[in-house]
Tab-separated table of C-alpha atoms in Angstrom:
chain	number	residue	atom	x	y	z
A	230	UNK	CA	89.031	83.446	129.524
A	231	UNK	CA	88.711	84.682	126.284
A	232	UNK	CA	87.241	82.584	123.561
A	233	UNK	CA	90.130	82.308	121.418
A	234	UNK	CA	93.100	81.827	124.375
A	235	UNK	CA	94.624	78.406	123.847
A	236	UNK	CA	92.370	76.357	125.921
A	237	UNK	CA	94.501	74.355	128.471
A	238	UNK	CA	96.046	77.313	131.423
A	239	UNK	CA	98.856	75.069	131.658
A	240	UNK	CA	101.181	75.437	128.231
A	241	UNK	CA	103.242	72.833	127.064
A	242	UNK	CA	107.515	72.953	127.532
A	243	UNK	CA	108.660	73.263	123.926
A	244	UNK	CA	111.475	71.841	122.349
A	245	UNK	CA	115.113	73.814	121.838
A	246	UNK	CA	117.035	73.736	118.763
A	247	UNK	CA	119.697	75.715	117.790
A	248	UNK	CA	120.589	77.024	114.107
A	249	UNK	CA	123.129	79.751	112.633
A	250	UNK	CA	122.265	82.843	112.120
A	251	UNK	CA	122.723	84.186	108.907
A	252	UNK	CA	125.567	86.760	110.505
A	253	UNK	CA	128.027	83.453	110.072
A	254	UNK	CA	129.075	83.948	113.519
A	255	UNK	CA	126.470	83.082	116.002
A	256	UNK	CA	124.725	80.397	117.058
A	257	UNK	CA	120.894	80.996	117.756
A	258	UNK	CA	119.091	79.135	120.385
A	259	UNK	CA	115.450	78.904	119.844
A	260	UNK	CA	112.323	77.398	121.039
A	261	UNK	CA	110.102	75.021	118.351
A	262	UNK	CA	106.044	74.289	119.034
A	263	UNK	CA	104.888	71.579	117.018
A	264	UNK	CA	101.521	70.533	116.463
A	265	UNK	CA	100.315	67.290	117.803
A	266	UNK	CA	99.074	66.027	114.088
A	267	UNK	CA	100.759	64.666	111.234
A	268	UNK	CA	102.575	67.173	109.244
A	269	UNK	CA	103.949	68.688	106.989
A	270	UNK	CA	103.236	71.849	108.300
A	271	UNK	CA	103.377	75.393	107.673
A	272	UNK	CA	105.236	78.005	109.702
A	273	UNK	CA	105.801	80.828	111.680
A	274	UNK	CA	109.106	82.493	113.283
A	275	UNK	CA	108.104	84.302	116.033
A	276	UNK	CA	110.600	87.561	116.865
A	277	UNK	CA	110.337	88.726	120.841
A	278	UNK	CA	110.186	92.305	121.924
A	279	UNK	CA	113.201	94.447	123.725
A	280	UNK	CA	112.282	92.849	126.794
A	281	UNK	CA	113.927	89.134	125.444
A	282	UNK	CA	112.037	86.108	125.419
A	283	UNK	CA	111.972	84.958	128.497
A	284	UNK	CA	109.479	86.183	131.978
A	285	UNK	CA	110.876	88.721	133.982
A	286	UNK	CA	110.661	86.006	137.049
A	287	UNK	CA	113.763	84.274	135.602
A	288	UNK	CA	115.489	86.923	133.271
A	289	UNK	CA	117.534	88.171	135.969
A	290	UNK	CA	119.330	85.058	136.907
A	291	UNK	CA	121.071	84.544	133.529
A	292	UNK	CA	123.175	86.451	130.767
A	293	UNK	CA	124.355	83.984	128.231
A	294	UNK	CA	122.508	81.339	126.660
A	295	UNK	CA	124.018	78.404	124.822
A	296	UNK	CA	124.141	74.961	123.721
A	297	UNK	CA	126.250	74.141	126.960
A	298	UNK	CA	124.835	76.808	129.365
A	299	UNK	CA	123.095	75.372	133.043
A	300	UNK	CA	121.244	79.222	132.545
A	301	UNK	CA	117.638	79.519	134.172
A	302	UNK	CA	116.535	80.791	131.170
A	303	UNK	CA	115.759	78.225	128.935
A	304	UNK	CA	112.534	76.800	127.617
A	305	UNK	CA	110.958	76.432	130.562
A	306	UNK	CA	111.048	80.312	131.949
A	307	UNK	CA	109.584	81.482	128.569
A	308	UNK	CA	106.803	84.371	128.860
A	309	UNK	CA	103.337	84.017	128.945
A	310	UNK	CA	102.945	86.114	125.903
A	311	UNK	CA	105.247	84.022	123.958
A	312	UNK	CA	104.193	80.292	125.154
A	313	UNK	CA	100.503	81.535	124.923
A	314	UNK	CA	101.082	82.269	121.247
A	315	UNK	CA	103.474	79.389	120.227
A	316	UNK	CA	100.707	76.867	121.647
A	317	UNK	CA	98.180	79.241	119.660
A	318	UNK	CA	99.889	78.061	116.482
A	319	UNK	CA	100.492	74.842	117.050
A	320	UNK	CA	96.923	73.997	118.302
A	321	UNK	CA	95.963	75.505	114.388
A	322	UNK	CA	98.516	73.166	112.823
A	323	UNK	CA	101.529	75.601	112.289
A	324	UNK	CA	105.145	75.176	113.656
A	325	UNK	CA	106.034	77.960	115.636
A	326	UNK	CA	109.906	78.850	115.985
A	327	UNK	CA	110.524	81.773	118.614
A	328	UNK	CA	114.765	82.538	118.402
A	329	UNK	CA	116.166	84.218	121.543
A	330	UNK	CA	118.251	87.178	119.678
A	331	UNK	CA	119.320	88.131	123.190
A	332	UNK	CA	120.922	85.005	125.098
A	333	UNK	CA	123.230	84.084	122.731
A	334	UNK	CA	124.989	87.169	122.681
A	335	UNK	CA	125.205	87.536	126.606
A	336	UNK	CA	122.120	89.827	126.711
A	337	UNK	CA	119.240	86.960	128.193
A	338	UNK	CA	118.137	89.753	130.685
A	339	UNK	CA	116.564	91.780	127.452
A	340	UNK	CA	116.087	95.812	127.910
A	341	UNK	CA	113.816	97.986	130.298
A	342	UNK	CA	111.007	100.061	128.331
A	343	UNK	CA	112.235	103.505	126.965
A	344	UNK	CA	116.079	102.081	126.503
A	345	UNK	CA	116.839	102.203	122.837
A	346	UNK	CA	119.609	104.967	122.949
A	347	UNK	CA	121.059	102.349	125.131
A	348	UNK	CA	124.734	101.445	123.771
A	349	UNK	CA	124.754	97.998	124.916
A	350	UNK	CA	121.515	97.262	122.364
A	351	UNK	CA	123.748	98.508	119.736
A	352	UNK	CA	124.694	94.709	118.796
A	353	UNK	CA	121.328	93.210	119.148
A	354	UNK	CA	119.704	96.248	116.879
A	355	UNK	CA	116.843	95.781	115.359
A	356	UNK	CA	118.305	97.061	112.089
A	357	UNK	CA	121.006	95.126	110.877
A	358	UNK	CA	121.594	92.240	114.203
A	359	UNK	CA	118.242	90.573	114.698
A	360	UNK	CA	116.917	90.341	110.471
A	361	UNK	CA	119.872	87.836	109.937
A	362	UNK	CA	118.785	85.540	113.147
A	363	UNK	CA	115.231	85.868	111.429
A	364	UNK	CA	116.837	84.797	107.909
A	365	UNK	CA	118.476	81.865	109.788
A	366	UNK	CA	115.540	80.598	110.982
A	367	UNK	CA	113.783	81.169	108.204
A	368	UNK	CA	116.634	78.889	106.609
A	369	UNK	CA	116.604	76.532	109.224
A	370	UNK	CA	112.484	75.710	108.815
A	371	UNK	CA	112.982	75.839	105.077
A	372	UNK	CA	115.416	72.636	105.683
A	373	UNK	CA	112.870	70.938	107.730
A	374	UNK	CA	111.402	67.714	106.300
A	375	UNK	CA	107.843	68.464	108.040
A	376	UNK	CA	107.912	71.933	107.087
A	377	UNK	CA	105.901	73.760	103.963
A	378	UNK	CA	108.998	75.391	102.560
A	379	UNK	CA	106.440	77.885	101.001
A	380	UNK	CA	104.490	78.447	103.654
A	381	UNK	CA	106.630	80.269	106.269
A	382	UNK	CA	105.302	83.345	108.098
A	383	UNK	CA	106.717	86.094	110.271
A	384	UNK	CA	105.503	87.628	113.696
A	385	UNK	CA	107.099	89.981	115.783
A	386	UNK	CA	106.473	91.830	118.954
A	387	UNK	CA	107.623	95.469	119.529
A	388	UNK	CA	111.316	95.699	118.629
A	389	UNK	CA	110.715	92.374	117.026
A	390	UNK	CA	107.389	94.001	114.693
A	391	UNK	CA	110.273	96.017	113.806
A	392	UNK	CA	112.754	93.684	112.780
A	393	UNK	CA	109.975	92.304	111.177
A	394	UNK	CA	109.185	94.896	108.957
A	395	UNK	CA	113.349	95.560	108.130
A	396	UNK	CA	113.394	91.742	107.082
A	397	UNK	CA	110.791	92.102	104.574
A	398	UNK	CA	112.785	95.601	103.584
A	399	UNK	CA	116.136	93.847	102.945
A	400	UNK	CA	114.119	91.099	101.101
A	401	UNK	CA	112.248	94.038	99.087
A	402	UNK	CA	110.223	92.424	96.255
A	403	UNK	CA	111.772	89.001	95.595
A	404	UNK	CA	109.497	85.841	95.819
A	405	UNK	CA	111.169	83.002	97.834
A	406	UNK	CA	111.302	83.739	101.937
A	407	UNK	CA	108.543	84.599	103.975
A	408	UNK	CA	105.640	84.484	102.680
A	409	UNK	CA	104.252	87.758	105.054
A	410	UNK	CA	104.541	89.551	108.261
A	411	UNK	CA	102.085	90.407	111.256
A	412	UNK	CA	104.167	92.961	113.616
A	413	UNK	CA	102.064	93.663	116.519
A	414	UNK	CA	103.226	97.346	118.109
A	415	UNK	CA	106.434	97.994	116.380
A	416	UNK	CA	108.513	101.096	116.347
A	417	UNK	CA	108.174	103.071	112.871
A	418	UNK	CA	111.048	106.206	113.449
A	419	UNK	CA	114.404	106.193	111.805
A	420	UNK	CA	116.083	104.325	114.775
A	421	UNK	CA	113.903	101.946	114.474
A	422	UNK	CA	113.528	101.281	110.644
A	423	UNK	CA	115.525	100.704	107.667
A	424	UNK	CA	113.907	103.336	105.314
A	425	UNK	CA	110.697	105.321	106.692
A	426	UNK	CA	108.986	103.653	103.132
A	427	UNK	CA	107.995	99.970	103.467
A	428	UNK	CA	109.355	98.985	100.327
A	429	UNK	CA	108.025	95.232	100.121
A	430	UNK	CA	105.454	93.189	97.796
A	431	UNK	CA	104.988	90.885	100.710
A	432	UNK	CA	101.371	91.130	102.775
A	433	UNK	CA	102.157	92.862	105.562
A	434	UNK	CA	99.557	93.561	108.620
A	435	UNK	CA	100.161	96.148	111.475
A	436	UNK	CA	98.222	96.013	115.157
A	437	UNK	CA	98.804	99.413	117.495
A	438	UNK	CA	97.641	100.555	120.134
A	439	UNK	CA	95.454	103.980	120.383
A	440	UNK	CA	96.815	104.560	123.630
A	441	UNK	CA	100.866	102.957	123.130
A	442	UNK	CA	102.691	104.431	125.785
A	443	UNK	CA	106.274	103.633	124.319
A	444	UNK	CA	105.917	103.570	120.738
A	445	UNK	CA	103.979	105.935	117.837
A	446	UNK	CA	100.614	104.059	116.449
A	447	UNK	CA	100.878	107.616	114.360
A	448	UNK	CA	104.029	107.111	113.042
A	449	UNK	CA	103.559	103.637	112.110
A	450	UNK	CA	100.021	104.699	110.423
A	451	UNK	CA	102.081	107.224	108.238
A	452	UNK	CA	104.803	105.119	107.207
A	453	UNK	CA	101.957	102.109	106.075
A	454	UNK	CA	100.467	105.137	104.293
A	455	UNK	CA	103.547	105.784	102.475
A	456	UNK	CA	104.281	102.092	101.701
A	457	UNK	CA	100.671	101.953	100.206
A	458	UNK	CA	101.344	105.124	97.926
A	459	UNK	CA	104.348	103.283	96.724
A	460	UNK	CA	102.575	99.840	95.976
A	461	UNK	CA	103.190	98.430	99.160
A	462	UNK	CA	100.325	95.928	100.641
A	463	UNK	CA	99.666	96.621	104.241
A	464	UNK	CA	97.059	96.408	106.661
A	465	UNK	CA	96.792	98.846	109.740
A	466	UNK	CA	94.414	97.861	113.114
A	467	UNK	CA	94.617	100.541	115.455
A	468	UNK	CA	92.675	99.243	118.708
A	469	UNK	CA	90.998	101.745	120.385
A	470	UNK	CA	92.192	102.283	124.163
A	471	UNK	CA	94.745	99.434	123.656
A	472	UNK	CA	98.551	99.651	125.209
A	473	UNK	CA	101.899	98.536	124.150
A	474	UNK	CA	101.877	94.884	125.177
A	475	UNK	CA	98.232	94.587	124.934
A	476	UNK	CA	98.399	90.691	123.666
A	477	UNK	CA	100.297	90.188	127.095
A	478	UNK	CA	98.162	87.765	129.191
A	479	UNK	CA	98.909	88.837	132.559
A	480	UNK	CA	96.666	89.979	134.722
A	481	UNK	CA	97.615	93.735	134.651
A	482	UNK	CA	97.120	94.265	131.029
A	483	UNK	CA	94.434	92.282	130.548
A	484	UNK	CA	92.819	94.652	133.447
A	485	UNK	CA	92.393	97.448	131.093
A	486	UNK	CA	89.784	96.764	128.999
A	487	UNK	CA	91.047	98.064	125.358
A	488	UNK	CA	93.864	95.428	126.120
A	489	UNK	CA	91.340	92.900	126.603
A	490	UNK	CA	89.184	93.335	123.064
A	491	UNK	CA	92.571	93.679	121.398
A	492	UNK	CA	93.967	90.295	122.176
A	493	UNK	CA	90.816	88.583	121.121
A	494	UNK	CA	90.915	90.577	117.939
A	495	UNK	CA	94.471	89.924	117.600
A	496	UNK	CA	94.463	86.055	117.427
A	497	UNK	CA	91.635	85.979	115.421
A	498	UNK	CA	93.268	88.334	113.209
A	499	UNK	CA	96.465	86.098	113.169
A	500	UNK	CA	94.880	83.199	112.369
A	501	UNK	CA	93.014	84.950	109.142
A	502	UNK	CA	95.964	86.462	108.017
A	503	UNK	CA	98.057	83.483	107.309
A	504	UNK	CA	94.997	81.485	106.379
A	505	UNK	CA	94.415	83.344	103.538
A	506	UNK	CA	97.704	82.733	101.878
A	507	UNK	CA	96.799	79.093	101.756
A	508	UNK	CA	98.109	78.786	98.844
């Protein structure tokens, strides 16, 4: 196991809670991972990738998910990736909120890799959908009594490092909301992004993948470069030999060993990141 994997193999069921997104017309479920000490504590809203939240064992038993829905997908039949990393934060002292974008809109079963000309994603978009779920949550924590209001962080996955980075571009330059972003393996091309410029003042730190198989490290390097020209702060890791998915825990990504070196890195990484912006 590597040395900075949560260190129980068994994670812990979070809690659900359920919030507004800031589209005024749908109601987000979402999973919450709270540390065992006292609070208050800072936090982190965690964005899943096209594939949905929730582990391909269950995904295909359920469509909608609501407040009154008997669905299979639920807390319980998160993935790995996702429960390995909420426990991550929690065991550091930060509340992790991970918001299903999908479920709620009758879409629990997430997308198959190379899918995003795919009509049916039109209304769960990375673009101009999933950054108002992220601004309700971010709302949401910010309205917690044991959160830092201050101290809220982003992290996305895939098409949720990319809805990631279009938050922080529809926030641009102003000073409340979060505080930075960590997308790990993005998409950077025009169907992907708001503007191929990174206009932000927010810290922003991008992981890839030398050897991504469904999205451009490339592209994402130039548009950071770009965003740096223009003032931008942003960090780029490029792991050498490392897939898309390389944080995922299973057994058949953590086989290759760029994969492997990158997910160690990665936490690490994580950890730093938001540590530094103590304050």
């Amino acid at each position: 196991m590597l040395a900075m994997l949560p260190a129980r193999t068994a994670f812990a069921t979070p809690d659900t809670v359920f919030f507004p997104s800031a589209d005024g017309a749908t109601e987000i479920v979402a999973y919450l991972f709270k540390p065992q000490t006292p609070g208050p504590y800072p936090g982190i809203v965690m964005l899943h990738g096209r594939g949905g939240p929730y582990s391909a064992n269950v995904n295909k038993g359920c469509t909608l998910v609501s407040r009154t829905s008997s669905s299979v997908c639920n807390a319980s039949g998160l993935s790995k990736r996702y429960m390995m990393w909420g426990q991550y934060w929690a065991e550091r002292g930060y509340i992790a909120l991970l918001p299903d974008s999908f479920g709620p809109r009758g879409k629990a079963r997430g997308f198959g890799r190379f899918t995003h000309d795919d009509p049916d994603r039109a209304d769960v978009n990375e673009k101009t959908v999933r950054p108002l779920d992220a601004e309700g949550a971010l709302s949401w924590l910010r309205s917690q009594r044991d959160v830092v209001s201050n101290r809220i962080f982003l992290e996305g996955w895939s098409n949720g490092g990319s809805t990631a980075l279009n938050v922080m571009q529809r926030r641009g330059a102003k000073t409340s909301g979060y505080r930075a972003a960590l997308a790990l393996y993005p998409g950077c091309g025009p169907k992907a992004l708001l503007a191929p410029t990174l206009a932000t003042s927010v810290p922003v730190t991008l992981l890839l993948g030398s050897d991504d198989e469904e999205v451009s490290a490339a592209r994402c390097q130039d548009m950071a470069q770009r965003s740096i020209t223009a003032g931008g702060k942003i960090d780029v890791v490029l792991y050498p030999g490392a897939t898309h998915g390389f944080d995922d825990p299973g057994r058949r990504r953590q086989s290759i060993p760029g994969n492997r070196s990158a997910l160690e890195d990665a936490m690490k990484r994580a950890i730093a990141f938001v540590e530094r912006l103590k304050n």
